[in-house]
Amino acid sequence: MAAFSTDEGDSFSSSTHRGDYDVFLSFRGEDTRHGFTGYLYQALCDKGFKTFIDNKDLQKGEEISAELIKAIKSSMISIIIFSQNYAFSTWCLEELTKFLECKKNGQTVLPVYYKVDPSEVHKQEGSFGLALTTHEKKFENNIEKVLRRRVALYEPASLSGWHYEDGFPEYQFIQGIIRVVC
């Protein structure tokens, strides 16, 4: 089953874009880079959207680089692909906190729940709860950072998005996302 619901009634066009990128894709590389995210990236580019996808060489260390922060801030739309291991990445969670800051300044944030139940993200259960517990142990001296990440995972609950489950053709699912972004 897949849902293509979104409350975003607006249509987005690269001709009205104000920043460096039309779309920024946030994802856990090992989960979706060579499958779903790669296909979504290609479909967005084929439609003429200037799309940011991270380069493996960009990710060095635990802090987001100034280059990546600039790309996030200069994107019109952020698509967050929540997958099974998304929350285990400190990098992904830092990106997520930046997206939600940018949302306050008008950036559109669209969540995609890829083979995960949205309630696991919102309630911080399953792999998301385990990941946050792991971060709490790792960053026990910086509880503020962990709390920011918990809030960042909770906030998408108020956003409309898509839920992909096995059995629905990825191509059709991606086309549903593209229709909303266009």
PDB file of C-alpha atoms in Angstrom:
ATOM      1  CA  MET A   1       0.000   0.000   0.000  1.00  0.00           C
ATOM      2  CA  ALA A   2       1.260   3.498  -0.763  1.00  0.00           C
ATOM      3  CA  ALA A   3      -0.246   6.851  -0.084  1.00  0.00           C
ATOM      4  CA  PHE A   4       0.317   9.939  -2.169  1.00  0.00           C
ATOM      5  CA  SER A   5      -1.286  12.367   0.229  1.00  0.00           C
ATOM      6  CA  THR A   6       0.056  15.836   0.735  1.00  0.00           C
ATOM      7  CA  ASP A   7      -1.466  19.012   2.025  1.00  0.00           C
ATOM      8  CA  GLU A   8       0.879  20.986  -0.165  1.00  0.00           C
ATOM      9  CA  GLY A   9      -1.585  22.279  -2.753  1.00  0.00           C
ATOM     10  CA  ASP A  10       1.082  24.431  -4.286  1.00  0.00           C
ATOM     11  CA  SER A  11       2.882  23.581  -7.453  1.00  0.00           C
ATOM     12  CA  PHE A  12       6.639  24.039  -7.558  1.00  0.00           C
ATOM     13  CA  SER A  13       8.598  25.064 -10.589  1.00  0.00           C
ATOM     14  CA  SER A  14      12.294  25.539 -11.152  1.00  0.00           C
ATOM     15  CA  SER A  15      11.467  28.772 -12.987  1.00  0.00           C
ATOM     16  CA  THR A  16      10.286  30.348  -9.708  1.00  0.00           C
ATOM     17  CA  HIS A  17      13.234  29.038  -7.704  1.00  0.00           C
ATOM     18  CA  ARG A  18      15.056  31.471  -5.437  1.00  0.00           C
ATOM     19  CA  GLY A  19      18.123  29.452  -4.370  1.00  0.00           C
ATOM     20  CA  ASP A  20      20.867  27.254  -5.735  1.00  0.00           C
ATOM     21  CA  TYR A  21      18.764  24.069  -5.725  1.00  0.00           C
ATOM     22  CA  ASP A  22      15.165  23.209  -6.396  1.00  0.00           C
ATOM     23  CA  VAL A  23      15.287  20.017  -4.314  1.00  0.00           C
ATOM     24  CA  PHE A  24      17.582  18.660  -1.606  1.00  0.00           C
ATOM     25  CA  LEU A  25      17.423  14.898  -0.964  1.00  0.00           C
ATOM     26  CA  SER A  26      18.186  13.652   2.548  1.00  0.00           C
ATOM     27  CA  PHE A  27      18.644   9.899   2.914  1.00  0.00           C
ATOM     28  CA  ARG A  28      20.728   7.177   4.523  1.00  0.00           C
ATOM     29  CA  GLY A  29      23.076   6.149   1.738  1.00  0.00           C
ATOM     30  CA  GLU A  30      23.449   2.493   2.655  1.00  0.00           C
ATOM     31  CA  ASP A  31      19.649   2.079   2.709  1.00  0.00           C
ATOM     32  CA  THR A  32      18.543   3.752  -0.516  1.00  0.00           C
ATOM     33  CA  ARG A  33      21.385   5.392  -2.507  1.00  0.00           C
ATOM     34  CA  HIS A  34      21.628   2.711  -5.194  1.00  0.00           C
ATOM     35  CA  GLY A  35      17.890   2.131  -5.446  1.00  0.00           C
ATOM     36  CA  PHE A  36      14.977   4.342  -4.505  1.00  0.00           C
ATOM     37  CA  THR A  37      16.919   7.581  -3.896  1.00  0.00           C
ATOM     38  CA  GLY A  38      18.974   7.127  -7.056  1.00  0.00           C
ATOM     39  CA  TYR A  39      15.794   6.650  -9.083  1.00  0.00           C
ATOM     40  CA  LEU A  40      14.098   9.643  -7.459  1.00  0.00           C
ATOM     41  CA  TYR A  41      17.170  11.813  -8.107  1.00  0.00           C
ATOM     42  CA  GLN A  42      17.240  10.818 -11.768  1.00  0.00           C
ATOM     43  CA  ALA A  43      13.496  11.419 -12.192  1.00  0.00           C
ATOM     44  CA  LEU A  44      13.793  14.897 -10.657  1.00  0.00           C
ATOM     45  CA  CYS A  45      16.758  15.764 -12.892  1.00  0.00           C
ATOM     46  CA  ASP A  46      14.912  14.428 -15.944  1.00  0.00           C
ATOM     47  CA  LYS A  47      12.076  16.876 -15.141  1.00  0.00           C
ATOM     48  CA  GLY A  48      14.558  19.759 -15.051  1.00  0.00           C
ATOM     49  CA  PHE A  49      14.891  20.166 -11.282  1.00  0.00           C
ATOM     50  CA  LYS A  50      18.320  21.137 -10.001  1.00  0.00           C
ATOM     51  CA  THR A  51      18.627  18.497  -7.301  1.00  0.00           C
ATOM     52  CA  PHE A  52      21.227  18.175  -4.567  1.00  0.00           C
ATOM     53  CA  ILE A  53      22.283  14.675  -3.639  1.00  0.00           C
ATOM     54  CA  ASP A  54      25.223  14.223  -1.323  1.00  0.00           C
ATOM     55  CA  ASN A  55      28.527  12.982  -2.568  1.00  0.00           C
ATOM     56  CA  LYS A  56      30.186  10.320  -0.428  1.00  0.00           C
ATOM     57  CA  ASP A  57      33.294  12.531  -0.314  1.00  0.00           C
ATOM     58  CA  LEU A  58      31.306  15.322   1.360  1.00  0.00           C
ATOM     59  CA  GLN A  59      30.658  13.291   4.501  1.00  0.00           C
ATOM     60  CA  LYS A  60      33.771  13.468   6.608  1.00  0.00           C
ATOM     61  CA  GLY A  61      33.353  13.663  10.369  1.00  0.00           C
ATOM     62  CA  GLU A  62      30.198  14.116  12.385  1.00  0.00           C
ATOM     63  CA  GLU A  63      29.538  17.780  11.800  1.00  0.00           C
ATOM     64  CA  ILE A  64      27.784  19.047   8.712  1.00  0.00           C
ATOM     65  CA  SER A  65      30.156  20.965   6.506  1.00  0.00           C
ATOM     66  CA  ALA A  66      29.556  24.598   5.617  1.00  0.00           C
ATOM     67  CA  GLU A  67      29.070  23.469   2.004  1.00  0.00           C
ATOM     68  CA  LEU A  68      26.242  21.156   2.988  1.00  0.00           C
ATOM     69  CA  ILE A  69      24.552  23.763   5.191  1.00  0.00           C
ATOM     70  CA  LYS A  70      24.674  26.186   2.261  1.00  0.00           C
ATOM     71  CA  ALA A  71      23.058  23.582  -0.019  1.00  0.00           C
ATOM     72  CA  ILE A  72      20.297  22.954   2.532  1.00  0.00           C
ATOM     73  CA  LYS A  73      19.599  26.657   3.030  1.00  0.00           C
ATOM     74  CA  SER A  74      19.609  27.364  -0.698  1.00  0.00           C
ATOM     75  CA  SER A  75      17.097  24.637  -1.584  1.00  0.00           C
ATOM     76  CA  MET A  76      13.446  25.358  -2.209  1.00  0.00           C
ATOM     77  CA  ILE A  77      12.222  21.868  -1.275  1.00  0.00           C
ATOM     78  CA  SER A  78      13.729  19.242   1.009  1.00  0.00           C
ATOM     79  CA  ILE A  79      12.672  15.632   0.611  1.00  0.00           C
ATOM     80  CA  ILE A  80      13.522  13.515   3.634  1.00  0.00           C
ATOM     81  CA  ILE A  81      13.618   9.790   2.913  1.00  0.00           C
ATOM     82  CA  PHE A  82      13.112   8.073   6.252  1.00  0.00           C
ATOM     83  CA  SER A  83      14.414   4.510   5.973  1.00  0.00           C
ATOM     84  CA  GLN A  84      15.189   1.792   8.502  1.00  0.00           C
ATOM     85  CA  ASN A  85      18.639   3.136   9.424  1.00  0.00           C
ATOM     86  CA  TYR A  86      18.077   6.878   8.831  1.00  0.00           C
ATOM     87  CA  ALA A  87      18.146   7.823  12.526  1.00  0.00           C
ATOM     88  CA  PHE A  88      21.386   5.928  13.193  1.00  0.00           C
ATOM     89  CA  SER A  89      23.212   8.533  11.107  1.00  0.00           C
ATOM     90  CA  THR A  90      24.237  11.596  13.095  1.00  0.00           C
ATOM     91  CA  TRP A  91      24.694  13.260   9.714  1.00  0.00           C
ATOM     92  CA  CYS A  92      21.068  12.621   8.676  1.00  0.00           C
ATOM     93  CA  LEU A  93      19.725  13.855  12.003  1.00  0.00           C
ATOM     94  CA  GLU A  94      21.773  17.042  11.773  1.00  0.00           C
ATOM     95  CA  GLU A  95      20.437  17.596   8.238  1.00  0.00           C
ATOM     96  CA  LEU A  96      16.923  17.077   9.568  1.00  0.00           C
ATOM     97  CA  THR A  97      17.340  19.741  12.246  1.00  0.00           C
ATOM     98  CA  LYS A  98      18.576  22.177   9.559  1.00  0.00           C
ATOM     99  CA  PHE A  99      15.583  21.413   7.294  1.00  0.00           C
ATOM    100  CA  LEU A 100      13.160  22.200  10.062  1.00  0.00           C
ATOM    101  CA  GLU A 101      14.960  25.497  10.751  1.00  0.00           C
ATOM    102  CA  CYS A 102      14.709  26.340   7.032  1.00  0.00           C
ATOM    103  CA  LYS A 103      11.023  25.353   7.012  1.00  0.00           C
ATOM    104  CA  LYS A 104      10.388  28.315   9.325  1.00  0.00           C
ATOM    105  CA  ASN A 105      11.776  30.517   6.522  1.00  0.00           C
ATOM    106  CA  GLY A 106       9.497  29.089   3.846  1.00  0.00           C
ATOM    107  CA  GLN A 107      11.317  25.980   2.642  1.00  0.00           C
ATOM    108  CA  THR A 108       8.951  23.125   1.798  1.00  0.00           C
ATOM    109  CA  VAL A 109       9.773  19.909   3.661  1.00  0.00           C
ATOM    110  CA  LEU A 110       8.304  16.666   2.307  1.00  0.00           C
ATOM    111  CA  PRO A 111       8.787  13.399   4.219  1.00  0.00           C
ATOM    112  CA  VAL A 112       8.891  10.003   2.517  1.00  0.00           C
ATOM    113  CA  TYR A 113       8.591   6.932   4.731  1.00  0.00           C
ATOM    114  CA  TYR A 114      10.436   4.267   2.769  1.00  0.00           C
ATOM    115  CA  LYS A 115       9.654   0.786   4.046  1.00  0.00           C
ATOM    116  CA  VAL A 116       9.142   2.129   7.574  1.00  0.00           C
ATOM    117  CA  ASP A 117       5.938   2.795   9.436  1.00  0.00           C
ATOM    118  CA  PRO A 118       5.492   6.562   9.898  1.00  0.00           C
ATOM    119  CA  SER A 119       4.371   5.966  13.491  1.00  0.00           C
ATOM    120  CA  GLU A 120       7.813   4.488  14.302  1.00  0.00           C
ATOM    121  CA  VAL A 121       9.366   7.790  13.307  1.00  0.00           C
ATOM    122  CA  HIS A 122       6.810   9.950  15.104  1.00  0.00           C
ATOM    123  CA  LYS A 123       6.674   7.834  18.269  1.00  0.00           C
ATOM    124  CA  GLN A 124      10.420   7.147  18.075  1.00  0.00           C
ATOM    125  CA  GLU A 125       9.923   3.408  18.346  1.00  0.00           C
ATOM    126  CA  GLY A 126      11.577   0.455  16.626  1.00  0.00           C
ATOM    127  CA  SER A 127      14.847   1.289  14.898  1.00  0.00           C
ATOM    128  CA  PHE A 128      14.236   5.018  15.479  1.00  0.00           C
ATOM    129  CA  GLY A 129      13.957   4.552  19.245  1.00  0.00           C
ATOM    130  CA  LEU A 130      17.030   2.313  19.284  1.00  0.00           C
ATOM    131  CA  ALA A 131      18.991   4.864  17.246  1.00  0.00           C
ATOM    132  CA  LEU A 132      18.104   7.691  19.614  1.00  0.00           C
ATOM    133  CA  THR A 133      19.100   5.587  22.622  1.00  0.00           C
ATOM    134  CA  THR A 134      22.436   4.957  20.900  1.00  0.00           C
ATOM    135  CA  HIS A 135      22.890   8.704  20.324  1.00  0.00           C
ATOM    136  CA  GLU A 136      22.020   9.443  23.966  1.00  0.00           C
ATOM    137  CA  LYS A 137      24.827   7.147  25.101  1.00  0.00           C
ATOM    138  CA  LYS A 138      27.260   8.557  22.560  1.00  0.00           C
ATOM    139  CA  PHE A 139      26.440  12.186  23.326  1.00  0.00           C
ATOM    140  CA  GLU A 140      25.671  11.893  27.041  1.00  0.00           C
ATOM    141  CA  ASN A 141      27.647  15.100  27.655  1.00  0.00           C
ATOM    142  CA  ASN A 142      25.582  16.993  25.073  1.00  0.00           C
ATOM    143  CA  ILE A 143      21.976  16.162  25.897  1.00  0.00           C
ATOM    144  CA  GLU A 144      20.822  19.333  24.101  1.00  0.00           C
ATOM    145  CA  LYS A 145      21.986  17.841  20.794  1.00  0.00           C
ATOM    146  CA  VAL A 146      20.051  14.628  21.472  1.00  0.00           C
ATOM    147  CA  LEU A 147      16.894  16.543  22.458  1.00  0.00           C
ATOM    148  CA  ARG A 148      17.121  18.618  19.245  1.00  0.00           C
ATOM    149  CA  ARG A 149      17.256  15.389  17.267  1.00  0.00           C
ATOM    150  CA  ARG A 150      14.276  13.915  19.123  1.00  0.00           C
ATOM    151  CA  VAL A 151      12.239  17.036  18.383  1.00  0.00           C
ATOM    152  CA  ALA A 152      13.376  16.962  14.748  1.00  0.00           C
ATOM    153  CA  LEU A 153      12.140  13.378  14.353  1.00  0.00           C
ATOM    154  CA  TYR A 154       8.849  14.206  16.020  1.00  0.00           C
ATOM    155  CA  GLU A 155       8.065  17.332  13.987  1.00  0.00           C
ATOM    156  CA  PRO A 156       7.474  15.644  10.609  1.00  0.00           C
ATOM    157  CA  ALA A 157       4.374  14.110  12.224  1.00  0.00           C
ATOM    158  CA  SER A 158       2.605  17.383  11.471  1.00  0.00           C
ATOM    159  CA  LEU A 159       3.673  17.277   7.817  1.00  0.00           C
ATOM    160  CA  SER A 160       1.892  15.413   5.102  1.00  0.00           C
ATOM    161  CA  GLY A 161       4.013  12.954   3.164  1.00  0.00           C
ATOM    162  CA  TRP A 162       4.198   9.579   1.465  1.00  0.00           C
ATOM    163  CA  HIS A 163       4.423   6.070   2.819  1.00  0.00           C
ATOM    164  CA  TYR A 164       6.004   3.442   0.586  1.00  0.00           C
ATOM    165  CA  GLU A 165       5.645  -0.240   1.375  1.00  0.00           C
ATOM    166  CA  ASP A 166       6.868  -3.289  -0.507  1.00  0.00           C
ATOM    167  CA  GLY A 167       4.583  -4.468  -3.259  1.00  0.00           C
ATOM    168  CA  PHE A 168       3.893  -1.077  -4.820  1.00  0.00           C
ATOM    169  CA  PRO A 169       6.019  -0.338  -7.910  1.00  0.00           C
ATOM    170  CA  GLU A 170       8.749   2.168  -6.978  1.00  0.00           C
ATOM    171  CA  TYR A 171       8.491   3.820 -10.376  1.00  0.00           C
ATOM    172  CA  GLN A 172       4.811   4.673  -9.836  1.00  0.00           C
ATOM    173  CA  PHE A 173       5.518   5.856  -6.304  1.00  0.00           C
ATOM    174  CA  ILE A 174       8.288   8.159  -7.533  1.00  0.00           C
ATOM    175  CA  GLN A 175       6.012   9.529 -10.263  1.00  0.00           C
ATOM    176  CA  GLY A 176       3.505  10.441  -7.540  1.00  0.00           C
ATOM    177  CA  ILE A 177       6.188  12.456  -5.743  1.00  0.00           C
ATOM    178  CA  ILE A 178       7.266  14.116  -8.992  1.00  0.00           C
ATOM    179  CA  ARG A 179       3.654  15.191  -9.714  1.00  0.00           C
ATOM    180  CA  VAL A 180       3.489  17.021  -6.378  1.00  0.00           C
ATOM    181  CA  VAL A 181       6.907  18.653  -6.793  1.00  0.00           C
ATOM    182  CA  CYS A 182       6.023  19.813 -10.314  1.00  0.00           C
TER     183      CYS A 182
END
